[in-house]
């Protein structure tokens, strides 16, 4: 039995009014990056902070290596980077959040924001 308009319309209204669960929404890579990554990598990915200089963090902006990588490869590189081990922001990052940050880093590497 198909869904009638009388049954479908209330569902659509509920979803539009916020009835959908937040966990179904895509993660915002820029916000997650700002909260967990910008301290060392800089808000614009230029690695200009004192922490970045002390840790010798490469700039992410216009990075030719990152430009050639897929977002999935960047996510794997973020997860496996020895400098990232022990950082709560990365250790606690789940798959969708990590994917969103990797996509944001990819945009930084391509000169976008």
mmCIF file of N, CA, C and O in Angstrom:
data_model
loop_
_atom_site.group_PDB
_atom_site.id
_atom_site.type_symbol
_atom_site.label_atom_id
_atom_site.label_comp_id
_atom_site.label_asym_id
_atom_site.label_seq_id
_atom_site.Cartn_x
_atom_site.Cartn_y
_atom_site.Cartn_z
ATOM 1 N N UNK A 1 0.838 -1.174 0.000
ATOM 2 C CA UNK A 1 0.000 0.000 0.000
ATOM 3 C C UNK A 1 0.888 1.244 0.000
ATOM 4 O O UNK A 1 1.791 1.376 0.798
ATOM 5 N N UNK A 2 0.662 2.169 -0.922
ATOM 6 C CA UNK A 2 1.472 3.369 -1.036
ATOM 7 C C UNK A 2 1.104 4.410 0.001
ATOM 8 O O UNK A 2 0.045 4.347 0.623
ATOM 9 N N UNK A 3 1.978 5.373 0.181
ATOM 10 C CA UNK A 3 1.735 6.428 1.151
ATOM 11 C C UNK A 3 0.896 7.494 0.472
ATOM 12 O O UNK A 3 1.269 8.022 -0.564
ATOM 13 N N UNK A 4 -0.214 7.829 1.064
ATOM 14 C CA UNK A 4 -1.095 8.846 0.512
ATOM 15 C C UNK A 4 -0.587 10.223 0.889
ATOM 16 O O UNK A 4 0.178 10.389 1.838
ATOM 17 N N UNK A 5 -1.054 11.225 0.155
ATOM 18 C CA UNK A 5 -0.664 12.599 0.435
ATOM 19 C C UNK A 5 -1.082 13.003 1.840
ATOM 20 O O UNK A 5 -0.365 13.731 2.530
ATOM 21 N N UNK A 6 -2.232 12.505 2.286
ATOM 22 C CA UNK A 6 -2.716 12.846 3.626
ATOM 23 C C UNK A 6 -1.769 12.333 4.705
ATOM 24 O O UNK A 6 -1.649 12.927 5.764
ATOM 25 N N UNK A 7 -1.095 11.232 4.459
ATOM 26 C CA UNK A 7 -0.141 10.690 5.432
ATOM 27 C C UNK A 7 1.252 11.279 5.232
ATOM 28 O O UNK A 7 2.019 11.406 6.178
ATOM 29 N N UNK A 8 1.608 11.630 4.004
ATOM 30 C CA UNK A 8 2.940 12.129 3.689
ATOM 31 C C UNK A 8 3.141 13.575 4.123
ATOM 32 O O UNK A 8 4.190 13.922 4.658
ATOM 33 N N UNK A 9 2.132 14.427 3.932
ATOM 34 C CA UNK A 9 2.272 15.856 4.229
ATOM 35 C C UNK A 9 2.638 16.102 5.699
ATOM 36 O O UNK A 9 3.565 16.868 5.974
ATOM 37 N N UNK A 10 1.966 15.485 6.680
ATOM 38 C CA UNK A 10 2.377 15.733 8.072
ATOM 39 C C UNK A 10 3.819 15.318 8.358
ATOM 40 O O UNK A 10 4.518 15.960 9.145
ATOM 41 N N UNK A 11 4.287 14.240 7.718
ATOM 42 C CA UNK A 11 5.675 13.816 7.912
ATOM 43 C C UNK A 11 6.644 14.855 7.363
ATOM 44 O O UNK A 11 7.673 15.152 7.981
ATOM 45 N N UNK A 12 6.328 15.401 6.203
ATOM 46 C CA UNK A 12 7.187 16.426 5.604
ATOM 47 C C UNK A 12 7.197 17.697 6.446
ATOM 48 O O UNK A 12 8.240 18.317 6.640
ATOM 49 N N UNK A 13 6.046 18.076 6.977
ATOM 50 C CA UNK A 13 5.965 19.263 7.828
ATOM 51 C C UNK A 13 6.779 19.059 9.102
ATOM 52 O O UNK A 13 7.528 19.936 9.528
ATOM 53 N N UNK A 14 6.666 17.879 9.704
ATOM 54 C CA UNK A 14 7.430 17.597 10.924
ATOM 55 C C UNK A 14 8.923 17.638 10.659
ATOM 56 O O UNK A 14 9.695 18.176 11.455
ATOM 57 N N UNK A 15 9.339 17.084 9.540
ATOM 58 C CA UNK A 15 10.765 17.093 9.208
ATOM 59 C C UNK A 15 11.267 18.512 8.975
ATOM 60 O O UNK A 15 12.338 18.892 9.433
ATOM 61 N N UNK A 16 10.469 19.315 8.273
ATOM 62 C CA UNK A 16 10.861 20.695 7.998
ATOM 63 C C UNK A 16 10.898 21.535 9.262
ATOM 64 O O UNK A 16 11.691 22.463 9.393
ATOM 65 N N UNK A 17 10.072 21.193 10.245
ATOM 66 C CA UNK A 17 10.006 21.947 11.495
ATOM 67 C C UNK A 17 11.047 21.494 12.508
ATOM 68 O O UNK A 17 11.065 21.947 13.632
ATOM 69 N N UNK A 18 11.893 20.574 12.131
ATOM 70 C CA UNK A 18 12.934 20.126 13.047
ATOM 71 C C UNK A 18 12.665 18.763 13.627
ATOM 72 O O UNK A 18 13.310 18.361 14.575
ATOM 73 N N UNK A 19 11.735 18.046 13.065
ATOM 74 C CA UNK A 19 11.428 16.716 13.551
ATOM 75 C C UNK A 19 12.492 15.699 13.196
ATOM 76 O O UNK A 19 12.543 14.618 13.758
ATOM 77 N N UNK A 20 13.386 16.037 12.282
ATOM 78 C CA UNK A 20 14.464 15.119 11.901
ATOM 79 C C UNK A 20 15.538 15.151 12.978
ATOM 80 O O UNK A 20 15.782 16.168 13.602
ATOM 81 N N UNK A 21 16.179 14.049 13.228
ATOM 82 C CA UNK A 21 17.232 13.964 14.235
ATOM 83 C C UNK A 21 18.492 14.657 13.752
ATOM 84 O O UNK A 21 18.867 14.558 12.593
ATOM 85 N N UNK A 22 19.176 15.339 14.653
ATOM 86 C CA UNK A 22 20.390 16.078 14.307
ATOM 87 C C UNK A 22 21.466 15.160 13.772
ATOM 88 O O UNK A 22 22.243 15.556 12.919
ATOM 89 N N UNK A 23 21.522 13.903 14.260
ATOM 90 C CA UNK A 23 22.593 13.020 13.811
ATOM 91 C C UNK A 23 22.462 12.616 12.346
ATOM 92 O O UNK A 23 23.377 12.062 11.781
ATOM 93 N N UNK A 24 21.326 12.935 11.720
ATOM 94 C CA UNK A 24 21.179 12.627 10.305
ATOM 95 C C UNK A 24 21.723 13.755 9.434
ATOM 96 O O UNK A 24 21.818 13.600 8.233
ATOM 97 N N UNK A 25 22.051 14.899 10.039
ATOM 98 C CA UNK A 25 22.564 16.028 9.284
ATOM 99 C C UNK A 25 24.063 15.855 9.072
ATOM 100 O O UNK A 25 24.756 15.323 9.929
ATOM 101 N N UNK A 26 24.589 16.335 7.943
ATOM 102 C CA UNK A 26 26.023 16.202 7.705
ATOM 103 C C UNK A 26 26.822 17.057 8.682
ATOM 104 O O UNK A 26 26.374 18.109 9.115
ATOM 105 N N UNK A 27 27.994 16.589 9.036
ATOM 106 C CA UNK A 27 28.880 17.333 9.925
ATOM 107 C C UNK A 27 29.426 18.555 9.202
ATOM 108 O O UNK A 27 29.606 18.543 7.994
ATOM 109 N N UNK A 28 29.705 19.596 9.937
ATOM 110 C CA UNK A 28 30.259 20.825 9.390
ATOM 111 C C UNK A 28 31.765 20.821 9.612
ATOM 112 O O UNK A 28 32.240 21.115 10.713
ATOM 113 N N UNK A 29 32.510 20.484 8.585
ATOM 114 C CA UNK A 29 33.963 20.370 8.680
ATOM 115 C C UNK A 29 34.652 21.645 9.120
ATOM 116 O O UNK A 29 35.612 21.601 9.895
ATOM 117 N N UNK A 30 34.177 22.808 8.666
ATOM 118 C CA UNK A 30 34.807 24.074 9.032
ATOM 119 C C UNK A 30 34.670 24.338 10.530
ATOM 120 O O UNK A 30 35.625 24.778 11.173
ATOM 121 N N UNK A 31 33.499 24.044 11.095
ATOM 122 C CA UNK A 31 33.292 24.272 12.535
ATOM 123 C C UNK A 31 34.120 23.291 13.364
ATOM 124 O O UNK A 31 34.706 23.671 14.371
ATOM 125 N N UNK A 32 34.165 22.045 12.937
ATOM 126 C CA UNK A 32 34.947 21.038 13.659
ATOM 127 C C UNK A 32 36.431 21.382 13.577
ATOM 128 O O UNK A 32 37.153 21.302 14.569
ATOM 129 N N UNK A 33 36.889 21.811 12.403
ATOM 130 C CA UNK A 33 38.277 22.236 12.211
ATOM 131 C C UNK A 33 38.598 23.412 13.138
ATOM 132 O O UNK A 33 39.621 23.417 13.815
ATOM 133 N N UNK A 34 37.700 24.411 13.184
ATOM 134 C CA UNK A 34 37.926 25.589 14.022
ATOM 135 C C UNK A 34 38.046 25.210 15.492
ATOM 136 O O UNK A 34 38.879 25.761 16.218
ATOM 137 N N UNK A 35 37.238 24.253 15.931
ATOM 138 C CA UNK A 35 37.239 23.851 17.335
ATOM 139 C C UNK A 35 38.409 22.944 17.696
ATOM 140 O O UNK A 35 38.914 23.013 18.819
ATOM 141 N N UNK A 36 38.856 22.111 16.765
ATOM 142 C CA UNK A 36 39.846 21.108 17.127
ATOM 143 C C UNK A 36 41.175 21.168 16.420
ATOM 144 O O UNK A 36 42.155 20.596 16.895
ATOM 145 N N UNK A 37 41.253 21.872 15.318
ATOM 146 C CA UNK A 37 42.468 21.819 14.501
ATOM 147 C C UNK A 37 43.162 23.176 14.365
ATOM 148 O O UNK A 37 44.378 23.237 14.165
ATOM 149 N N UNK A 38 42.385 24.245 14.445
ATOM 150 C CA UNK A 38 42.911 25.584 14.161
ATOM 151 C C UNK A 38 43.990 26.028 15.142
ATOM 152 O O UNK A 38 44.831 26.857 14.794
ATOM 153 N N UNK A 39 43.982 25.469 16.339
ATOM 154 C CA UNK A 39 44.994 25.870 17.332
ATOM 155 C C UNK A 39 46.404 25.680 16.781
ATOM 156 O O UNK A 39 47.273 26.521 16.971
ATOM 157 N N UNK A 40 46.629 24.586 16.097
ATOM 158 C CA UNK A 40 47.951 24.325 15.523
ATOM 159 C C UNK A 40 48.027 24.698 14.045
ATOM 160 O O UNK A 40 49.047 25.197 13.587
ATOM 161 N N UNK A 41 46.960 24.436 13.309
ATOM 162 C CA UNK A 41 46.991 24.643 11.863
ATOM 163 C C UNK A 41 46.556 26.041 11.447
ATOM 164 O O UNK A 41 46.691 26.397 10.281
ATOM 165 N N UNK A 42 46.034 26.827 12.392
ATOM 166 C CA UNK A 42 45.565 28.176 12.084
ATOM 167 C C UNK A 42 44.168 28.158 11.508
ATOM 168 O O UNK A 42 43.761 27.194 10.868
ATOM 169 N N UNK A 43 43.427 29.232 11.743
ATOM 170 C CA UNK A 43 42.038 29.274 11.277
ATOM 171 C C UNK A 43 41.937 29.184 9.766
ATOM 172 O O UNK A 43 40.975 28.641 9.240
ATOM 173 N N UNK A 44 42.928 29.671 9.073
ATOM 174 C CA UNK A 44 42.932 29.614 7.614
ATOM 175 C C UNK A 44 43.846 28.546 7.047
ATOM 176 O O UNK A 44 44.067 28.485 5.842
ATOM 177 N N UNK A 45 44.389 27.695 7.914
ATOM 178 C CA UNK A 45 45.241 26.606 7.448
ATOM 179 C C UNK A 45 46.661 27.001 7.113
ATOM 180 O O UNK A 45 47.389 26.250 6.468
ATOM 181 N N UNK A 46 47.086 28.186 7.570
ATOM 182 C CA UNK A 46 48.433 28.667 7.223
ATOM 183 C C UNK A 46 49.495 28.298 8.246
ATOM 184 O O UNK A 46 50.662 28.635 8.062
ATOM 185 N N UNK A 47 49.110 27.644 9.336
ATOM 186 C CA UNK A 47 50.053 27.165 10.363
ATOM 187 C C UNK A 47 50.963 28.270 10.869
ATOM 188 O O UNK A 47 52.180 28.122 10.932
ATOM 189 N N UNK A 48 50.370 29.393 11.253
ATOM 190 C CA UNK A 48 51.152 30.553 11.683
ATOM 191 C C UNK A 48 51.214 30.730 13.204
ATOM 192 O O UNK A 48 51.822 31.682 13.672
ATOM 193 N N UNK A 49 50.629 29.815 13.963
ATOM 194 C CA UNK A 49 50.600 29.964 15.421
ATOM 195 C C UNK A 49 51.938 29.555 16.043
ATOM 196 O O UNK A 49 52.773 28.917 15.411
ATOM 197 N N UNK A 50 52.114 29.920 17.315
ATOM 198 C CA UNK A 50 53.315 29.510 18.043
ATOM 199 C C UNK A 50 53.396 27.983 18.125
ATOM 200 O O UNK A 50 54.477 27.409 17.987
ATOM 201 N N UNK A 51 52.232 27.345 18.364
ATOM 202 C CA UNK A 51 52.188 25.880 18.426
ATOM 203 C C UNK A 51 52.627 25.266 17.095
ATOM 204 O O UNK A 51 53.374 24.303 17.061
ATOM 205 N N UNK A 52 52.167 25.865 16.011
ATOM 206 C CA UNK A 52 52.520 25.356 14.678
ATOM 207 C C UNK A 52 54.018 25.459 14.437
ATOM 208 O O UNK A 52 54.647 24.519 13.942
ATOM 209 N N UNK A 53 54.593 26.583 14.815
ATOM 210 C CA UNK A 53 56.042 26.755 14.630
ATOM 211 C C UNK A 53 56.817 25.771 15.512
ATOM 212 O O UNK A 53 57.786 25.169 15.058
ATOM 213 N N UNK A 54 56.372 25.584 16.753
ATOM 214 C CA UNK A 54 57.064 24.671 17.663
ATOM 215 C C UNK A 54 56.996 23.227 17.174
ATOM 216 O O UNK A 54 57.962 22.475 17.308
ATOM 217 N N UNK A 55 55.853 22.860 16.602
ATOM 218 C CA UNK A 55 55.670 21.489 16.124
ATOM 219 C C UNK A 55 56.064 21.308 14.652
ATOM 220 O O UNK A 55 55.951 20.218 14.107
ATOM 221 N N UNK A 56 56.485 22.399 14.026
ATOM 222 C CA UNK A 56 56.852 22.372 12.603
ATOM 223 C C UNK A 56 55.704 21.840 11.737
ATOM 224 O O UNK A 56 55.870 20.944 10.914
ATOM 225 N N UNK A 57 54.525 22.443 11.952
ATOM 226 C CA UNK A 57 53.315 22.052 11.229
ATOM 227 C C UNK A 57 53.336 22.693 9.849
ATOM 228 O O UNK A 57 53.494 23.909 9.712
ATOM 229 N N UNK A 58 53.183 21.851 8.821
ATOM 230 C CA UNK A 58 53.117 22.340 7.433
ATOM 231 C C UNK A 58 51.813 23.100 7.200
ATOM 232 O O UNK A 58 50.761 22.685 7.669
ATOM 233 N N UNK A 59 51.854 24.179 6.437
ATOM 234 C CA UNK A 59 50.602 24.840 6.055
ATOM 235 C C UNK A 59 49.741 23.896 5.205
ATOM 236 O O UNK A 59 50.258 23.097 4.422
ATOM 237 N N UNK A 60 48.437 24.005 5.386
ATOM 238 C CA UNK A 60 47.501 23.194 4.610
ATOM 239 C C UNK A 60 47.067 23.919 3.337
ATOM 240 O O UNK A 60 46.706 23.279 2.347
ATOM 241 N N UNK A 61 47.117 25.243 3.370
ATOM 242 C CA UNK A 61 46.658 26.056 2.248
ATOM 243 C C UNK A 61 47.562 25.854 1.036
ATOM 244 O O UNK A 61 48.786 25.887 1.152
ATOM 245 N N UNK A 62 46.948 25.634 -0.094
ATOM 246 C CA UNK A 62 47.668 25.470 -1.364
ATOM 247 C C UNK A 62 48.743 24.387 -1.301
ATOM 248 O O UNK A 62 49.797 24.505 -1.919
ATOM 249 N N UNK A 63 48.484 23.322 -0.566
ATOM 250 C CA UNK A 63 49.433 22.221 -0.420
ATOM 251 C C UNK A 63 49.287 21.256 -1.600
ATOM 252 O O UNK A 63 48.246 20.638 -1.778
ATOM 253 N N UNK A 64 50.340 21.126 -2.392
ATOM 254 C CA UNK A 64 50.289 20.300 -3.603
ATOM 255 C C UNK A 64 50.067 18.820 -3.294
ATOM 256 O O UNK A 64 49.361 18.125 -4.033
ATOM 257 N N UNK A 65 50.655 18.336 -2.212
ATOM 258 C CA UNK A 65 50.482 16.924 -1.843
ATOM 259 C C UNK A 65 49.032 16.657 -1.468
ATOM 260 O O UNK A 65 48.417 15.702 -1.950
ATOM 261 N N UNK A 66 48.481 17.503 -0.605
ATOM 262 C CA UNK A 66 47.082 17.328 -0.198
ATOM 263 C C UNK A 66 46.121 17.496 -1.368
ATOM 264 O O UNK A 66 45.098 16.825 -1.446
ATOM 265 N N UNK A 67 46.454 18.396 -2.286
ATOM 266 C CA UNK A 67 45.602 18.613 -3.469
ATOM 267 C C UNK A 67 45.437 17.335 -4.283
ATOM 268 O O UNK A 67 44.384 17.089 -4.854
ATOM 269 N N UNK A 68 46.507 16.527 -4.345
ATOM 270 C CA UNK A 68 46.458 15.288 -5.133
ATOM 271 C C UNK A 68 45.744 14.154 -4.396
ATOM 272 O O UNK A 68 45.393 13.145 -4.998
ATOM 273 N N UNK A 69 45.538 14.313 -3.094
ATOM 274 C CA UNK A 69 44.909 13.257 -2.295
ATOM 275 C C UNK A 69 43.386 13.394 -2.326
ATOM 276 O O UNK A 69 42.857 14.502 -2.457
ATOM 277 N N UNK A 70 42.705 12.275 -2.180
ATOM 278 C CA UNK A 70 41.253 12.311 -2.033
ATOM 279 C C UNK A 70 40.921 12.679 -0.584
ATOM 280 O O UNK A 70 41.782 12.588 0.301
ATOM 281 N N UNK A 71 39.687 13.067 -0.338
ATOM 282 C CA UNK A 71 39.266 13.374 1.033
ATOM 283 C C UNK A 71 39.422 12.142 1.927
ATOM 284 O O UNK A 71 39.788 12.262 3.097
ATOM 285 N N UNK A 72 39.169 10.951 1.377
ATOM 286 C CA UNK A 72 39.323 9.719 2.154
ATOM 287 C C UNK A 72 40.784 9.498 2.532
ATOM 288 O O UNK A 72 41.087 9.066 3.641
ATOM 289 N N UNK A 73 41.699 9.786 1.620
ATOM 290 C CA UNK A 73 43.128 9.655 1.913
ATOM 291 C C UNK A 73 43.565 10.683 2.959
ATOM 292 O O UNK A 73 44.378 10.374 3.835
ATOM 293 N N UNK A 74 42.998 11.876 2.882
ATOM 294 C CA UNK A 74 43.321 12.905 3.874
ATOM 295 C C UNK A 74 42.813 12.471 5.245
ATOM 296 O O UNK A 74 43.522 12.614 6.251
ATOM 297 N N UNK A 75 41.615 11.909 5.306
ATOM 298 C CA UNK A 75 41.072 11.423 6.581
ATOM 299 C C UNK A 75 41.988 10.359 7.181
ATOM 300 O O UNK A 75 42.288 10.390 8.384
ATOM 301 N N UNK A 76 42.461 9.449 6.355
ATOM 302 C CA UNK A 76 43.374 8.404 6.840
ATOM 303 C C UNK A 76 44.689 9.015 7.316
ATOM 304 O O UNK A 76 45.251 8.594 8.344
ATOM 305 N N UNK A 77 45.177 10.030 6.613
ATOM 306 C CA UNK A 77 46.425 10.698 7.007
ATOM 307 C C UNK A 77 46.253 11.451 8.325
ATOM 308 O O UNK A 77 47.152 11.444 9.166
ATOM 309 N N UNK A 78 45.101 12.079 8.512
ATOM 310 C CA UNK A 78 44.823 12.770 9.774
ATOM 311 C C UNK A 78 44.854 11.767 10.916
ATOM 312 O O UNK A 78 45.492 11.982 11.946
ATOM 313 N N UNK A 79 44.168 10.656 10.734
ATOM 314 C CA UNK A 79 44.059 9.635 11.780
ATOM 315 C C UNK A 79 45.424 9.015 12.094
ATOM 316 O O UNK A 79 45.731 8.749 13.249
ATOM 317 N N UNK A 80 46.267 8.817 11.097
ATOM 318 C CA UNK A 80 47.528 8.092 11.316
ATOM 319 C C UNK A 80 48.724 8.995 11.635
ATOM 320 O O UNK A 80 49.786 8.491 11.993
ATOM 321 N N UNK A 81 48.573 10.307 11.545
ATOM 322 C CA UNK A 81 49.679 11.233 11.785
ATOM 323 C C UNK A 81 50.138 11.134 13.240
ATOM 324 O O UNK A 81 49.370 11.366 14.172
ATOM 325 N N UNK A 82 51.391 10.815 13.440
ATOM 326 C CA UNK A 82 51.933 10.644 14.796
ATOM 327 C C UNK A 82 51.797 11.914 15.635
ATOM 328 O O UNK A 82 51.610 11.832 16.852
ATOM 329 N N UNK A 83 51.862 13.094 15.013
ATOM 330 C CA UNK A 83 51.703 14.350 15.748
ATOM 331 C C UNK A 83 50.285 14.520 16.289
ATOM 332 O O UNK A 83 50.059 15.298 17.205
ATOM 333 N N UNK A 84 49.337 13.804 15.709
ATOM 334 C CA UNK A 84 47.942 13.909 16.141
ATOM 335 C C UNK A 84 47.601 12.966 17.290
ATOM 336 O O UNK A 84 46.548 13.118 17.914
ATOM 337 N N UNK A 85 48.451 12.002 17.561
ATOM 338 C CA UNK A 85 48.160 11.018 18.601
ATOM 339 C C UNK A 85 48.080 11.702 19.963
ATOM 340 O O UNK A 85 48.922 12.512 20.308
ATOM 341 N N UNK A 86 47.043 11.389 20.709
ATOM 342 C CA UNK A 86 46.863 11.964 22.031
ATOM 343 C C UNK A 86 46.067 13.254 22.060
ATOM 344 O O UNK A 86 45.747 13.755 23.126
ATOM 345 N N UNK A 87 45.751 13.818 20.906
ATOM 346 C CA UNK A 87 44.912 15.010 20.862
ATOM 347 C C UNK A 87 43.460 14.582 20.995
ATOM 348 O O UNK A 87 42.939 13.847 20.156
ATOM 349 N N UNK A 88 42.808 15.054 22.044
ATOM 350 C CA UNK A 88 41.417 14.669 22.296
ATOM 351 C C UNK A 88 40.516 15.017 21.120
ATOM 352 O O UNK A 88 39.593 14.271 20.795
ATOM 353 N N UNK A 89 40.781 16.143 20.460
ATOM 354 C CA UNK A 89 39.942 16.566 19.337
ATOM 355 C C UNK A 89 39.951 15.540 18.208
ATOM 356 O O UNK A 89 38.956 15.356 17.523
ATOM 357 N N UNK A 90 41.064 14.852 18.035
ATOM 358 C CA UNK A 90 41.165 13.860 16.959
ATOM 359 C C UNK A 90 40.813 12.480 17.471
ATOM 360 O O UNK A 90 40.089 11.735 16.809
ATOM 361 N N UNK A 91 41.274 12.142 18.657
ATOM 362 C CA UNK A 91 40.975 10.820 19.218
ATOM 363 C C UNK A 91 39.476 10.594 19.348
ATOM 364 O O UNK A 91 38.990 9.488 19.150
ATOM 365 N N UNK A 92 38.728 11.647 19.671
ATOM 366 C CA UNK A 92 37.287 11.511 19.850
ATOM 367 C C UNK A 92 36.473 11.753 18.599
ATOM 368 O O UNK A 92 35.250 11.713 18.630
ATOM 369 N N UNK A 93 37.125 12.004 17.485
ATOM 370 C CA UNK A 93 36.423 12.328 16.253
ATOM 371 C C UNK A 93 35.859 11.059 15.619
ATOM 372 O O UNK A 93 36.587 10.102 15.392
ATOM 373 N N UNK A 94 34.564 11.064 15.319
ATOM 374 C CA UNK A 94 33.951 9.901 14.690
ATOM 375 C C UNK A 94 34.078 9.992 13.170
ATOM 376 O O UNK A 94 34.583 10.974 12.634
ATOM 377 N N UNK A 95 33.620 8.975 12.479
ATOM 378 C CA UNK A 95 33.744 8.895 11.031
ATOM 379 C C UNK A 95 33.182 10.086 10.275
ATOM 380 O O UNK A 95 33.894 10.699 9.470
ATOM 381 N N UNK A 96 31.915 10.462 10.508
ATOM 382 C CA UNK A 96 31.352 11.597 9.774
ATOM 383 C C UNK A 96 32.080 12.910 10.057
ATOM 384 O O UNK A 96 32.281 13.711 9.147
ATOM 385 N N UNK A 97 32.484 13.131 11.310
ATOM 386 C CA UNK A 97 33.214 14.350 11.629
ATOM 387 C C UNK A 97 34.593 14.359 10.978
ATOM 388 O O UNK A 97 35.024 15.372 10.431
ATOM 389 N N UNK A 98 35.271 13.236 11.017
ATOM 390 C CA UNK A 98 36.587 13.133 10.379
ATOM 391 C C UNK A 98 36.471 13.340 8.871
ATOM 392 O O UNK A 98 37.272 14.058 8.274
ATOM 393 N N UNK A 99 35.459 12.753 8.270
ATOM 394 C CA UNK A 99 35.235 12.938 6.829
ATOM 395 C C UNK A 99 34.972 14.405 6.497
ATOM 396 O O UNK A 99 35.460 14.925 5.490
ATOM 397 N N UNK A 100 34.197 15.080 7.360
ATOM 398 C CA UNK A 100 33.887 16.487 7.131
ATOM 399 C C UNK A 100 35.137 17.357 7.252
ATOM 400 O O UNK A 100 35.357 18.262 6.445
ATOM 401 N N UNK A 101 35.973 17.074 8.258
ATOM 402 C CA UNK A 101 37.223 17.818 8.423
ATOM 403 C C UNK A 101 38.140 17.558 7.230
ATOM 404 O O UNK A 101 38.754 18.484 6.697
ATOM 405 N N UNK A 102 38.223 16.318 6.790
ATOM 406 C CA UNK A 102 39.076 15.983 5.644
ATOM 407 C C UNK A 102 38.611 16.724 4.394
ATOM 408 O O UNK A 102 39.449 17.226 3.621
ATOM 409 N N UNK A 103 37.312 16.820 4.189
ATOM 410 C CA UNK A 103 36.789 17.562 3.027
ATOM 411 C C UNK A 103 37.140 19.043 3.144
ATOM 412 O O UNK A 103 37.494 19.690 2.149
ATOM 413 N N UNK A 104 37.071 19.592 4.374
ATOM 414 C CA UNK A 104 37.442 20.991 4.587
ATOM 415 C C UNK A 104 38.935 21.199 4.325
ATOM 416 O O UNK A 104 39.332 22.168 3.669
ATOM 417 N N UNK A 105 39.774 20.298 4.810
ATOM 418 C CA UNK A 105 41.219 20.381 4.573
ATOM 419 C C UNK A 105 41.511 20.305 3.077
ATOM 420 O O UNK A 105 42.360 21.027 2.563
ATOM 421 N N UNK A 106 40.785 19.470 2.377
ATOM 422 C CA UNK A 106 40.954 19.341 0.919
ATOM 423 C C UNK A 106 40.659 20.697 0.260
ATOM 424 O O UNK A 106 41.392 21.145 -0.626
ATOM 425 N N UNK A 107 39.604 21.376 0.709
ATOM 426 C CA UNK A 107 39.271 22.696 0.152
ATOM 427 C C UNK A 107 40.378 23.707 0.466
ATOM 428 O O UNK A 107 40.739 24.520 -0.391
ATOM 429 N N UNK A 108 40.928 23.662 1.693
ATOM 430 C CA UNK A 108 42.043 24.540 2.029
ATOM 431 C C UNK A 108 43.232 24.280 1.103
ATOM 432 O O UNK A 108 43.869 25.225 0.601
ATOM 433 N N UNK A 109 43.534 23.021 0.878
ATOM 434 C CA UNK A 109 44.667 22.651 0.019
ATOM 435 C C UNK A 109 44.462 23.132 -1.406
ATOM 436 O O UNK A 109 45.431 23.445 -2.102
ATOM 437 N N UNK A 110 43.218 23.225 -1.806
ATOM 438 C CA UNK A 110 42.900 23.682 -3.159
ATOM 439 C C UNK A 110 42.760 25.199 -3.234
ATOM 440 O O UNK A 110 42.400 25.744 -4.272
ATOM 441 N N UNK A 111 43.053 25.878 -2.108
ATOM 442 C CA UNK A 111 42.990 27.335 -2.089
ATOM 443 C C UNK A 111 41.600 27.880 -1.850
ATOM 444 O O UNK A 111 41.365 29.075 -2.052
ATOM 445 N N UNK A 112 40.672 27.044 -1.435
ATOM 446 C CA UNK A 112 39.298 27.467 -1.140
ATOM 447 C C UNK A 112 39.120 27.577 0.360
ATOM 448 O O UNK A 112 39.951 27.143 1.123
ATOM 449 N N UNK A 113 37.992 28.114 0.779
ATOM 450 C CA UNK A 113 37.655 28.171 2.215
ATOM 451 C C UNK A 113 36.271 27.752 2.470
ATOM 452 O O UNK A 113 35.413 27.547 1.857
#
